[in-house]
Short mmCIF file of C-alpha atoms in Angstrom, two decimals:
data_model
loop_
_atom_site.label_atom_id
_atom_site.label_comp_id
_atom_site.label_asym_id
_atom_site.label_seq_id
_atom_site.Cartn_x
_atom_site.Cartn_y
_atom_site.Cartn_z
CA MET U 297 28.60 17.15 -25.15
CA THR U 298 26.77 20.43 -24.67
CA SER U 299 25.70 20.55 -28.32
CA ARG U 300 24.32 17.03 -28.04
CA LEU U 301 22.25 18.06 -25.03
CA TYR U 302 20.87 21.05 -26.93
CA ILE U 303 19.97 18.84 -29.92
CA ALA U 304 18.27 16.33 -27.62
CA GLY U 305 16.33 19.11 -25.92
CA VAL U 306 15.12 20.52 -29.26
CA PHE U 307 14.11 17.02 -30.37
CA PHE U 308 12.07 16.40 -27.23
CA LEU U 309 10.42 19.82 -27.51
CA LEU U 310 9.43 19.36 -31.17
CA ASN U 311 8.28 15.83 -30.48
CA GLY U 312 6.11 17.08 -27.62
CA LEU U 313 4.61 19.84 -29.76
CA VAL U 314 3.78 17.42 -32.59
CA GLN U 315 2.18 14.98 -30.17
CA SER U 316 0.28 17.81 -28.52
CA VAL U 317 -1.24 18.97 -31.81
CA ALA U 318 -2.14 15.45 -32.88
CA PHE U 319 -3.65 14.59 -29.54
CA ALA U 320 -5.61 17.83 -29.30
CA GLN U 321 -7.60 16.84 -32.38
CA ALA U 322 -9.10 13.89 -30.46
CA ILE U 323 -10.43 15.97 -27.54
CA ILE U 324 -13.83 17.65 -27.43
CA SER U 325 -14.54 19.85 -24.43
CA ILE U 326 -17.97 20.78 -23.12
CA ASP U 327 -19.18 24.36 -23.63
CA THR U 328 -17.44 25.73 -20.55
CA GLN U 329 -19.15 29.16 -20.69
CA SER U 330 -22.79 27.98 -20.56
CA VAL U 331 -22.94 25.47 -17.71
CA ILE U 332 -26.10 25.39 -15.61
CA PHE U 333 -25.76 24.28 -12.00
CA CYS U 334 -28.34 23.69 -9.28
CA PRO U 335 -27.90 22.94 -5.57
CA ALA U 336 -29.05 19.41 -4.80
CA LYS U 337 -31.85 18.74 -2.38
CA PRO U 338 -31.43 16.21 0.42
CA GLU U 339 -31.96 12.64 -0.80
CA GLN U 340 -32.28 13.82 -4.42
CA LYS U 341 -31.21 10.90 -6.61
CA SER U 342 -32.38 11.98 -10.06
CA PRO U 343 -31.35 15.06 -12.06
CA PRO U 344 -33.44 18.24 -11.73
CA THR U 345 -35.08 19.91 -14.71
CA PHE U 346 -32.49 22.74 -14.47
CA THR U 347 -35.33 25.26 -14.75
CA GLU U 348 -35.71 25.66 -10.99
CA LYS U 349 -35.35 29.19 -9.69
CA GLU U 350 -32.25 28.31 -7.64
CA CYS U 351 -30.40 27.15 -10.76
CA GLN U 352 -27.78 29.46 -12.31
CA GLN U 353 -25.70 29.64 -15.45
CA SER U 354 -21.95 30.14 -15.10
CA SER U 355 -18.54 29.32 -16.47
CA LEU U 356 -17.41 25.80 -15.59
CA PHE U 357 -14.33 27.12 -13.82
CA ASN U 358 -16.40 29.32 -11.48
CA ILE U 359 -18.56 26.45 -10.26
CA ASP U 360 -17.57 25.24 -6.79
CA PRO U 361 -18.76 21.81 -5.54
CA GLN U 362 -16.61 22.02 -2.38
CA ASN U 363 -18.60 21.33 0.80
CA VAL U 364 -21.89 21.23 -1.15
CA GLU U 365 -23.82 18.87 -3.43
CA LEU U 366 -24.56 20.13 -6.96
CA TRP U 367 -26.09 19.11 -10.27
CA LEU U 368 -24.43 20.41 -13.45
CA LYS U 369 -25.70 20.43 -17.00
CA ALA U 370 -23.59 21.24 -20.05
CA SER U 371 -23.65 20.63 -23.78
CA ILE U 372 -20.96 19.06 -25.91
CA THR U 373 -20.90 19.08 -29.69
CA VAL U 374 -19.53 15.95 -31.40
CA THR U 375 -18.33 16.39 -34.98
CA ASP U 376 -18.47 14.01 -37.94
CA ALA U 377 -14.67 13.98 -38.00
CA TYR U 378 -14.60 12.63 -34.46
CA LEU U 379 -17.25 9.94 -35.13
CA LYS U 380 -15.38 8.76 -38.24
CA ARG U 381 -12.46 7.76 -36.02
CA LYS U 382 -14.64 4.84 -34.86
CA GLN U 383 -12.71 4.49 -31.61
CA PRO U 384 -14.20 3.67 -28.18
CA SER U 385 -14.98 6.92 -26.37
CA ALA U 386 -15.06 8.07 -22.78
CA LEU U 387 -16.15 11.15 -20.91
CA PHE U 388 -13.26 12.52 -18.84
CA VAL U 389 -13.76 14.54 -15.66
CA PHE U 390 -10.70 16.16 -14.06
CA ALA U 391 -11.90 17.76 -10.83
CA LYS U 392 -11.62 17.72 -7.07
CA MET U 393 -14.95 16.01 -6.51
CA SER U 394 -16.92 12.78 -6.48
CA SER U 395 -19.27 12.49 -9.44
CA GLU U 396 -22.04 10.56 -11.13
CA VAL U 397 -22.27 11.20 -14.87
CA PHE U 398 -25.21 11.07 -17.29
CA LEU U 399 -24.95 11.40 -21.08
CA ASN U 400 -28.08 12.14 -23.05
CA GLY U 401 -30.26 11.14 -20.10
CA GLU U 402 -28.55 7.81 -19.28
CA SER U 403 -26.11 7.12 -16.43
CA ILE U 404 -22.65 6.08 -17.63
CA GLY U 405 -20.92 5.64 -14.27
CA ASN U 406 -19.80 6.88 -10.87
CA ASN U 407 -16.52 8.23 -9.54
CA GLY U 408 -17.05 7.87 -5.82
CA THR U 409 -20.50 8.57 -4.41
CA PRO U 410 -21.58 12.25 -4.30
CA ASN U 411 -23.82 13.07 -1.37
CA TYR U 412 -25.30 15.92 0.60
CA LEU U 413 -23.53 14.72 3.79
CA LYS U 414 -19.78 14.36 4.20
CA GLN U 415 -20.02 11.06 6.05
CA GLU U 416 -22.13 9.61 3.25
CA GLU U 417 -19.81 10.69 0.44
CA PHE U 418 -17.17 8.26 -0.81
CA SER U 419 -14.35 10.28 -2.34
CA GLY U 420 -13.56 9.59 -5.99
CA ASP U 421 -10.40 9.96 -8.05
CA MET U 422 -9.00 13.33 -9.04
CA ASP U 423 -9.01 12.31 -12.71
CA ALA U 424 -11.81 9.98 -13.81
CA LYS U 425 -13.06 8.48 -17.09
CA PHE U 426 -16.48 7.03 -17.96
CA TYR U 427 -16.94 4.66 -20.88
CA ILE U 428 -19.56 5.85 -23.39
CA PRO U 429 -21.57 3.10 -25.17
CA PRO U 430 -21.53 3.88 -28.93
CA ARG U 431 -25.32 4.05 -29.04
CA LEU U 432 -25.34 7.00 -26.60
CA ILE U 433 -23.01 9.34 -28.45
CA LYS U 434 -24.50 11.20 -31.42
CA ARG U 435 -23.48 13.73 -34.02
CA GLY U 436 -24.18 17.30 -32.99
CA VAL U 437 -25.17 18.50 -29.52
CA ASN U 438 -25.03 15.99 -26.63
CA GLU U 439 -26.22 16.69 -23.09
CA VAL U 440 -23.92 16.03 -20.13
CA VAL U 441 -25.32 16.02 -16.59
CA ILE U 442 -23.08 15.56 -13.57
CA HIS U 443 -24.08 14.95 -9.96
CA ALA U 444 -21.16 16.23 -7.84
CA SER U 445 -19.97 16.90 -4.30
CA SER U 446 -16.61 17.52 -2.62
CA HIS U 447 -16.71 17.24 1.18
CA HIS U 448 -13.26 15.73 1.79
CA GLY U 449 -9.86 17.39 1.81
CA PHE U 450 -8.79 20.37 3.88
CA LEU U 451 -8.11 23.07 1.26
CA THR U 452 -10.60 25.27 -0.57
CA LEU U 453 -9.44 25.64 -4.15
CA SER U 454 -10.32 28.63 -6.29
CA MET U 455 -10.86 26.39 -9.34
CA PRO U 456 -11.68 22.80 -8.30
CA ILE U 457 -12.96 21.71 -11.76
CA HIS U 458 -10.25 21.53 -14.44
CA PHE U 459 -11.76 19.77 -17.47
CA ILE U 460 -14.85 17.91 -18.68
CA GLY U 461 -14.94 16.50 -22.20
CA ILE U 462 -14.98 13.54 -24.57
CA SER U 463 -12.00 11.75 -26.06
CA GLU U 464 -10.93 8.29 -27.15
CA TYR U 465 -11.13 5.74 -24.34
CA GLY U 466 -7.81 5.33 -22.52
CA GLN U 467 -5.93 6.15 -19.35
CA THR U 468 -6.41 9.65 -17.92
CA SER U 469 -2.64 10.05 -18.12
CA GLU U 470 -2.97 10.05 -21.93
CA PHE U 471 -4.10 13.69 -21.69
CA PHE U 472 -0.66 14.67 -20.37
CA LYS U 473 1.56 12.22 -22.24
CA HIS U 474 2.74 14.81 -24.79
CA ASP U 475 4.58 16.60 -21.97
CA LEU U 476 5.64 13.53 -20.02
CA LEU U 477 8.67 12.52 -22.10
CA ILE U 478 10.18 16.01 -21.88
CA LEU U 479 9.42 16.33 -18.16
CA LEU U 480 10.95 12.92 -17.42
CA SER U 481 14.05 13.91 -19.40
CA LEU U 482 14.35 17.11 -17.35
CA LEU U 483 13.80 15.12 -14.14
CA GLY U 484 16.56 12.70 -15.15
CA ALA U 485 18.92 15.60 -15.84
CA MET U 486 18.12 17.14 -12.45
CA LEU U 487 18.70 13.85 -10.62
CA LEU U 488 22.05 13.38 -12.36
CA GLY U 489 22.91 16.92 -11.26
CA CYS U 490 21.98 15.98 -7.68
CA ILE U 491 24.31 12.94 -7.80
CA TYR U 492 27.16 15.10 -9.12
CA LEU U 493 26.57 17.71 -6.40
CA ILE U 494 26.54 15.05 -3.68
CA THR U 495 30.03 13.93 -4.77
CA LEU U 496 31.10 17.57 -4.90
CA VAL U 497 29.84 18.15 -1.35
CA PHE U 498 32.02 15.34 -0.02
CA ARG U 499 35.11 16.64 -1.85
CA ALA U 500 34.66 20.36 -1.16
CA ASP U 501 36.45 22.12 1.69
CA ASP U 502 33.71 24.75 1.91
CA LYS U 503 30.55 22.63 1.79
CA GLU U 504 27.95 25.38 2.28
CA ILE U 505 27.81 26.55 -1.36
CA PRO U 506 27.45 23.06 -2.94
CA VAL U 507 24.95 22.07 -0.23
CA LEU U 508 22.76 25.07 -1.06
CA VAL U 509 22.89 24.36 -4.80
CA LEU U 510 22.12 20.69 -4.06
CA LEU U 511 19.15 21.78 -1.94
CA MET U 512 17.86 23.96 -4.78
CA LEU U 513 18.21 21.19 -7.34
CA ALA U 514 16.67 18.60 -5.00
CA ALA U 515 13.69 20.91 -4.33
CA ALA U 516 13.19 21.51 -8.07
CA SER U 517 13.44 17.75 -8.72
CA GLY U 518 10.93 17.04 -5.97
CA GLN U 519 8.57 19.68 -7.33
CA LEU U 520 8.84 18.25 -10.84
CA PHE U 521 8.18 14.72 -9.59
CA THR U 522 5.20 15.94 -7.56
CA GLU U 523 3.90 17.75 -10.63
CA ILE U 524 4.05 14.68 -12.88
CA SER U 525 2.76 12.36 -10.14
CA ARG U 526 -0.73 13.23 -11.38
CA VAL U 527 0.24 11.65 -14.70
CA ILE U 528 1.93 8.59 -13.20
CA PHE U 529 -0.48 7.84 -10.34
CA ASN U 530 -4.25 8.06 -10.25
CA TYR U 531 -5.03 9.23 -6.71
CA SER U 532 -8.23 10.10 -4.82
CA TYR U 533 -9.12 13.77 -4.86
CA PRO U 534 -8.33 14.54 -1.14
CA LEU U 535 -4.68 13.72 -1.87
CA HIS U 536 -4.65 16.58 -4.37
CA ASP U 537 -4.51 18.99 -1.42
CA LEU U 538 -1.32 17.33 -0.15
CA ARG U 539 0.15 17.47 -3.64
CA LEU U 540 -0.50 21.22 -3.90
CA ILE U 541 0.96 21.88 -0.45
CA ALA U 542 4.06 19.83 -1.33
CA ILE U 543 4.61 21.90 -4.47
CA VAL U 544 4.39 25.18 -2.53
CA VAL U 545 6.69 23.91 0.26
CA LEU U 546 9.27 22.75 -2.29
CA SER U 547 9.02 26.15 -4.02
CA LEU U 548 9.74 27.86 -0.68
CA ILE U 549 12.75 25.58 -0.11
CA PHE U 550 14.05 26.44 -3.57
CA GLY U 551 13.46 30.18 -3.07
CA PHE U 552 15.09 30.39 0.36
CA SER U 553 18.04 28.23 -0.72
CA PHE U 554 18.46 30.55 -3.70
CA LEU U 555 18.50 33.55 -1.37
CA LEU U 556 20.98 31.91 1.05
CA PHE U 557 23.26 31.05 -1.86
CA THR U 558 23.25 34.69 -3.00
CA LEU U 559 23.89 35.97 0.52
CA LYS U 560 26.77 33.54 0.92
CA LYS U 561 28.29 34.84 -2.32
CA PHE U 562 27.71 38.58 -1.98
CA ALA U 563 26.41 39.67 1.44
CA ARG U 564 27.66 37.48 4.26
CA ALA U 565 27.92 40.36 6.70
CA GLN U 566 24.28 41.42 6.19
CA LYS U 567 22.93 37.85 5.97
CA ASN U 568 20.66 37.97 9.01
CA LEU U 569 19.28 41.39 8.07
CA TRP U 570 18.29 40.25 4.58
CA LEU U 571 16.79 37.01 5.90
CA ALA U 572 14.73 38.90 8.47
CA LEU U 573 13.31 41.02 5.64
CA VAL U 574 12.81 38.52 2.82
CA VAL U 575 11.62 35.37 4.64
CA PRO U 576 8.57 36.92 6.40
CA LEU U 577 7.67 38.92 3.27
CA THR U 578 7.79 35.81 1.07
CA LEU U 579 5.71 33.76 3.51
CA TRP U 580 3.12 36.53 3.86
CA LEU U 581 2.78 37.12 0.11
CA SER U 582 2.59 33.35 -0.55
CA PHE U 583 -0.23 33.13 1.98
CA MET U 584 -2.13 36.12 0.59
CA VAL U 585 -1.98 35.16 -3.10
CA VAL U 586 -5.07 33.28 -4.30
CA GLY U 587 -4.40 30.01 -6.09
CA PHE U 588 -1.62 27.53 -5.47
CA ASP U 589 0.06 28.20 -8.80
CA GLY U 590 0.43 31.84 -7.73
CA LYS U 591 1.71 30.80 -4.29
CA SER U 592 4.47 28.65 -5.75
CA VAL U 593 5.46 31.43 -8.17
CA ILE U 594 5.69 34.01 -5.36
CA ALA U 595 7.69 31.56 -3.21
CA ILE U 596 10.43 31.61 -5.85
CA LEU U 597 10.03 35.06 -7.41
CA VAL U 598 10.35 37.16 -4.23
CA PRO U 599 13.70 35.63 -3.07
CA ALA U 600 14.92 35.76 -6.69
CA LEU U 601 14.08 39.48 -6.97
CA PHE U 602 15.95 40.24 -3.76
CA SER U 603 18.86 38.17 -5.10
CA VAL U 604 18.90 40.50 -8.11
CA VAL U 605 19.09 43.48 -5.72
CA ILE U 606 21.86 41.90 -3.62
CA SER U 607 23.98 40.93 -6.63
CA GLY U 608 23.32 44.38 -8.15
CA LEU U 609 24.59 46.11 -5.01
CA SER U 610 27.67 43.90 -5.15
CA CYS U 611 28.24 44.94 -8.79
CA TRP U 612 28.01 48.58 -7.80
CA LYS U 613 30.47 48.17 -4.90
CA ILE U 614 33.16 45.86 -6.25
CA ARG U 615 32.46 45.87 -10.02
CA SER U 616 33.68 42.30 -10.53
CA ARG U 617 32.91 40.21 -13.59
CA GLU U 618 31.55 37.42 -11.41
CA ALA U 619 29.04 39.71 -9.71
CA VAL U 620 27.95 41.08 -13.10
CA SER U 621 27.42 37.56 -14.49
CA TYR U 622 25.26 36.61 -11.51
CA PHE U 623 23.30 39.86 -11.75
CA ILE U 624 22.54 39.25 -15.44
CA ALA U 625 21.60 35.60 -14.88
CA TYR U 626 19.34 36.48 -11.92
CA SER U 627 17.68 39.28 -13.90
CA VAL U 628 16.93 36.98 -16.84
CA PHE U 629 15.59 34.37 -14.41
CA CYS U 630 13.19 36.85 -12.80
CA LEU U 631 12.06 38.35 -16.12
CA THR U 632 11.20 34.92 -17.54
CA ILE U 633 9.20 34.14 -14.40
CA VAL U 634 7.27 37.41 -14.72
CA PHE U 635 6.54 36.95 -18.43
CA THR U 636 5.38 33.33 -17.92
CA PHE U 637 3.54 34.02 -14.66
CA GLY U 638 0.28 32.46 -15.82
CA LYS U 639 2.00 29.28 -17.02
CA PHE U 640 4.85 29.15 -14.54
CA ASN U 641 3.94 25.75 -13.09
CA SER U 642 3.82 24.15 -16.51
CA MET U 643 6.89 23.06 -18.44
CA TYR U 644 8.09 26.67 -18.57
CA PHE U 645 9.02 26.51 -14.89
CA TYR U 646 11.23 23.48 -15.38
CA TYR U 647 12.91 24.93 -18.45
CA ILE U 648 13.66 28.12 -16.51
CA VAL U 649 14.88 26.32 -13.39
CA THR U 650 16.99 23.87 -15.38
CA GLY U 651 18.65 26.80 -17.12
CA MET U 652 19.30 28.56 -13.81
CA MET U 653 20.69 25.42 -12.18
CA THR U 654 22.92 24.77 -15.19
CA PHE U 655 24.39 28.26 -14.77
CA LEU U 656 25.02 27.72 -11.05
CA VAL U 657 26.58 24.27 -11.53
CA ILE U 658 28.89 25.61 -14.27
CA LYS U 659 29.93 28.41 -11.93
CA MET U 660 30.63 25.88 -9.17
CA VAL U 661 32.72 23.69 -11.48
CA HIS U 662 34.66 26.78 -12.59
CA HIS U 663 35.35 27.75 -8.97
CA SER U 664 36.28 24.16 -8.12
CA VAL U 665 38.89 24.11 -10.90
CA LYS U 666 40.26 27.49 -9.76
CA ASP U 667 40.44 26.26 -6.15
CA LYS U 668 42.35 23.14 -7.22
CA LYS U 669 44.87 25.24 -9.14
CA LEU U 670 45.22 27.57 -6.15
CA ARG U 671 45.72 24.64 -3.75
CA LYS U 672 48.32 23.14 -6.07
CA ALA U 673 50.18 26.44 -6.21
CA GLU U 674 50.02 26.68 -2.41
CA GLU U 675 51.35 23.14 -2.07
CA GLN U 676 54.26 24.02 -4.33
CA GLN U 677 54.99 27.06 -2.19
CA LEU U 678 54.86 24.86 0.91
CA VAL U 679 57.33 22.44 -0.68
CA LYS U 680 59.70 25.33 -1.41
CA LEU U 681 59.28 26.61 2.13
CA GLN U 682 59.91 23.18 3.58
CA LEU U 683 63.04 22.80 1.46
CA LYS U 684 64.28 26.11 2.77
CA VAL U 685 63.60 25.01 6.34
CA ASP U 686 65.32 21.69 5.68
CA GLN U 687 68.27 23.51 4.17
CA LEU U 688 68.66 25.60 7.32
CA ALA U 689 68.18 22.56 9.52
CA GLN U 690 70.77 20.63 7.56
CA GLN U 691 73.42 23.09 8.59
CA HIS U 692 73.00 21.77 12.15
CA SER U 693 72.50 18.11 11.24
CA PRO U 694 75.18 15.40 11.56
CA THR U 695 77.76 15.42 8.77
CA THR U 696 78.82 11.79 9.29
CA LEU U 697 77.09 8.45 9.41
CA GLN U 698 78.17 5.79 11.94
CA LEU U 699 77.76 2.24 10.66
CA SER U 700 78.11 -0.97 12.68
CA SER U 701 78.99 -4.17 10.87
CA ALA U 702 80.69 -7.36 12.09
CA GLY U 703 81.66 -5.72 15.37
CA LYS U 704 83.28 -2.75 13.67
CA ILE U 705 82.06 0.87 13.58
CA GLU U 706 82.62 2.73 10.32
CA ILE U 707 82.23 6.49 9.98
CA ILE U 708 81.15 7.78 6.52
CA PRO U 709 80.57 11.43 5.50
CA VAL U 710 76.89 11.77 4.57
CA ASN U 711 77.69 13.80 1.45
CA GLU U 712 79.45 10.69 0.06
CA VAL U 713 76.32 8.54 0.40
CA ALA U 714 74.37 8.19 -2.90
CA TYR U 715 71.59 5.94 -1.65
CA CYS U 716 70.72 3.21 0.85
CA LYS U 717 68.97 -0.08 0.08
CA ALA U 718 67.31 -2.50 2.51
CA ALA U 719 68.59 -6.09 2.10
CA GLY U 720 66.96 -8.40 4.63
CA ASP U 721 68.55 -7.83 8.06
CA TYR U 722 71.11 -5.51 6.52
CA VAL U 723 71.27 -2.19 4.71
CA GLU U 724 73.53 -1.66 1.71
CA ILE U 725 75.17 1.78 1.58
CA PHE U 726 76.09 2.89 -1.96
CA LEU U 727 78.65 5.68 -2.09
CA THR U 728 79.28 8.29 -4.73
CA ASN U 729 82.70 6.77 -5.55
CA GLN U 730 80.94 3.54 -6.69
CA SER U 731 81.97 1.62 -3.54
CA GLN U 732 79.51 0.21 -1.01
CA SER U 733 79.26 -0.81 2.64
CA LEU U 734 77.01 -3.18 4.53
CA PHE U 735 75.29 -2.04 7.69
CA SER U 736 73.77 -4.42 10.23
CA GLY U 737 70.36 -2.98 11.11
CA THR U 738 67.17 -1.54 9.61
CA LEU U 739 66.55 1.12 6.99
CA LYS U 740 64.59 3.10 9.57
CA SER U 741 67.58 3.35 11.93
CA ILE U 742 69.69 4.67 9.04
CA GLU U 743 66.96 7.18 8.10
CA GLU U 744 66.99 8.58 11.62
CA GLN U 745 70.70 9.43 11.31
CA LEU U 746 70.51 11.07 7.88
CA PRO U 747 69.82 14.80 7.31
CA SER U 748 66.74 16.14 5.48
CA SER U 749 68.57 16.11 2.15
CA PHE U 750 67.84 12.36 2.10
CA LEU U 751 64.35 11.16 1.18
CA LYS U 752 62.75 7.74 1.48
CA VAL U 753 61.31 7.23 -2.00
CA HIS U 754 60.42 3.54 -1.68
CA ARG U 755 59.95 1.07 1.16
CA SER U 756 63.46 -0.27 0.40
CA TYR U 757 65.32 2.88 -0.71
CA ILE U 758 66.56 6.16 0.74
CA VAL U 759 68.11 8.59 -1.77
CA ASN U 760 70.45 11.57 -1.45
CA LEU U 761 68.52 14.27 -3.33
CA ASP U 762 71.77 16.00 -4.24
CA GLU U 763 72.68 12.91 -6.30
CA VAL U 764 69.41 12.81 -8.30
CA LYS U 765 69.84 13.68 -11.96
CA SER U 766 66.27 13.17 -13.28
CA VAL U 767 62.94 11.37 -12.91
CA ILE U 768 62.29 8.84 -15.67
CA SER U 769 59.32 6.69 -16.65
CA SER U 770 59.05 3.25 -15.08
CA LYS U 771 60.12 0.22 -17.06
CA SER U 772 57.51 -2.11 -18.52
CA GLY U 773 56.20 -4.45 -15.88
CA ALA U 774 57.81 -2.58 -13.01
CA ALA U 775 55.83 -2.34 -9.81
CA SER U 776 56.71 1.30 -9.28
CA SER U 777 55.42 4.17 -11.37
CA GLY U 778 58.73 5.98 -11.80
CA MET U 779 62.47 5.80 -11.46
CA LEU U 780 65.15 8.20 -10.21
CA ALA U 781 68.31 8.44 -12.31
CA LEU U 782 71.36 9.19 -10.13
CA LYS U 783 74.61 10.81 -11.11
CA SER U 784 76.32 7.51 -10.40
CA GLY U 785 74.28 5.85 -13.16
CA HIS U 786 72.04 3.86 -10.84
CA GLU U 787 68.23 3.87 -11.19
CA ILE U 788 66.13 3.84 -8.04
CA PRO U 789 62.39 2.92 -8.01
CA VAL U 790 59.89 5.45 -6.63
CA SER U 791 56.69 4.42 -4.88
CA ARG U 792 53.55 5.32 -6.88
CA ARG U 793 51.96 6.87 -3.81
CA ILE U 794 54.67 9.45 -3.18
CA LEU U 795 55.81 10.07 -6.76
CA PRO U 796 54.04 13.51 -7.03
CA HIS U 797 55.66 14.61 -3.77
CA VAL U 798 59.06 13.38 -4.94
CA ARG U 799 58.72 15.33 -8.19
CA GLY U 800 57.89 18.49 -6.24
CA VAL U 801 60.81 18.04 -3.84
CA ILE U 802 63.27 17.40 -6.65
CA LYS U 803 62.04 20.46 -8.58
CA GLY U 804 62.39 22.55 -5.45
CA ASN U 805 65.79 21.10 -4.78
CA VAL U 806 66.94 21.95 -8.32
CA ALA U 807 65.55 25.47 -7.96
CA ARG U 808 67.43 25.84 -4.68
CA VAL U 809 70.68 24.82 -6.31
#
């Protein structure tokens, strides 16, 4: 099963890379390093000449249309290879802003209504496309002019403009589709993990550990879904602020759950001390870091680094294999985050987190199996202890059984009773010498008189454990799941529900003898 998952993962990765390369050939970006921008004048409806003294040249990613109205001019070079594709084209603008776009001096559409005043601006979509009539696009250098403003939303982003360029006409989600299949596969794996952990939470005696792992996996799943929501849904640009905040909050939930899990494993006594140190530090650093990608990285990296320290201290103190395995896994986790810091919120993050969660879930399954074995061993010890108690109690229990039938009272030594069987309003008493007696009453009233060496193994049978020779498989079509073979040659059915207990009692009884 594991090998199949690895093969599937490699397939999805290679498929995504191939699609990425093929798709990249159909994208032409503007010259991002030589963009001229000018502040708009009130009521200015037409583009400026871009020679005004207030105009500046800058990189596209340093231009900020937030809370202002701007005009941008950039060049884009269209190649013969692109034109030979003879596909409908569109200009794509991925940015937190409303925009009106001109290509080679002609308007090709609006995304919202940019304006000097907030109340006059209608917010556009975060990712927009503008159809380009074939007559407007030409081989060589093309001029792109964009009228832009961004008055809505409540966050100020360090890089509000992400991409401007030409590609084949299609949905904006097409730009991200080469990653989508892999990300959806990872999301599906995470959700399946969540379902498994939910069942584990209900079965576990100590629920804190599985709950924390479930919280981590749920936060990572939520972060992944929020990340790909930009691909699945086309939303207005003010909602992008909420999306970024959700990603950071989910990163904090993951980071703090990770820390709590480590403290639960290795430092319960110092839990409050570590929390008092790490939580404020993580929140402060997340607030101080510029850029929401950096904030989400810090929200996970800081608790993870302290988890490395805590597990390392545990290794030094107790030198257990488990502590060493956690220390190594945590260290690898942190190192991969550091080395992929600039791309952490891309697919790298979800590969890293999926690997970490796989490690934790495997550890939990391993501990669950060990706990089951331990509980089974404890149950066996309890059975032996109970048999010993019963043996001592039997020394003071009645040695005879008084039976009433047809007005007569018959006294039978209990050690001569092989088993009892309910028969309507009577109970049949089968003795070890192959004879039998009939008792007027219920099986329950007989059970109350018998010592603990007798066990009710079926709703209609009570058996003397000293007379049991073996447990045999049930006959075909029998309602019970097992049979008891007695020394007398009789076979007694055993209820399916109590068969495991009966096996344990008989084993203990044999060991006692």
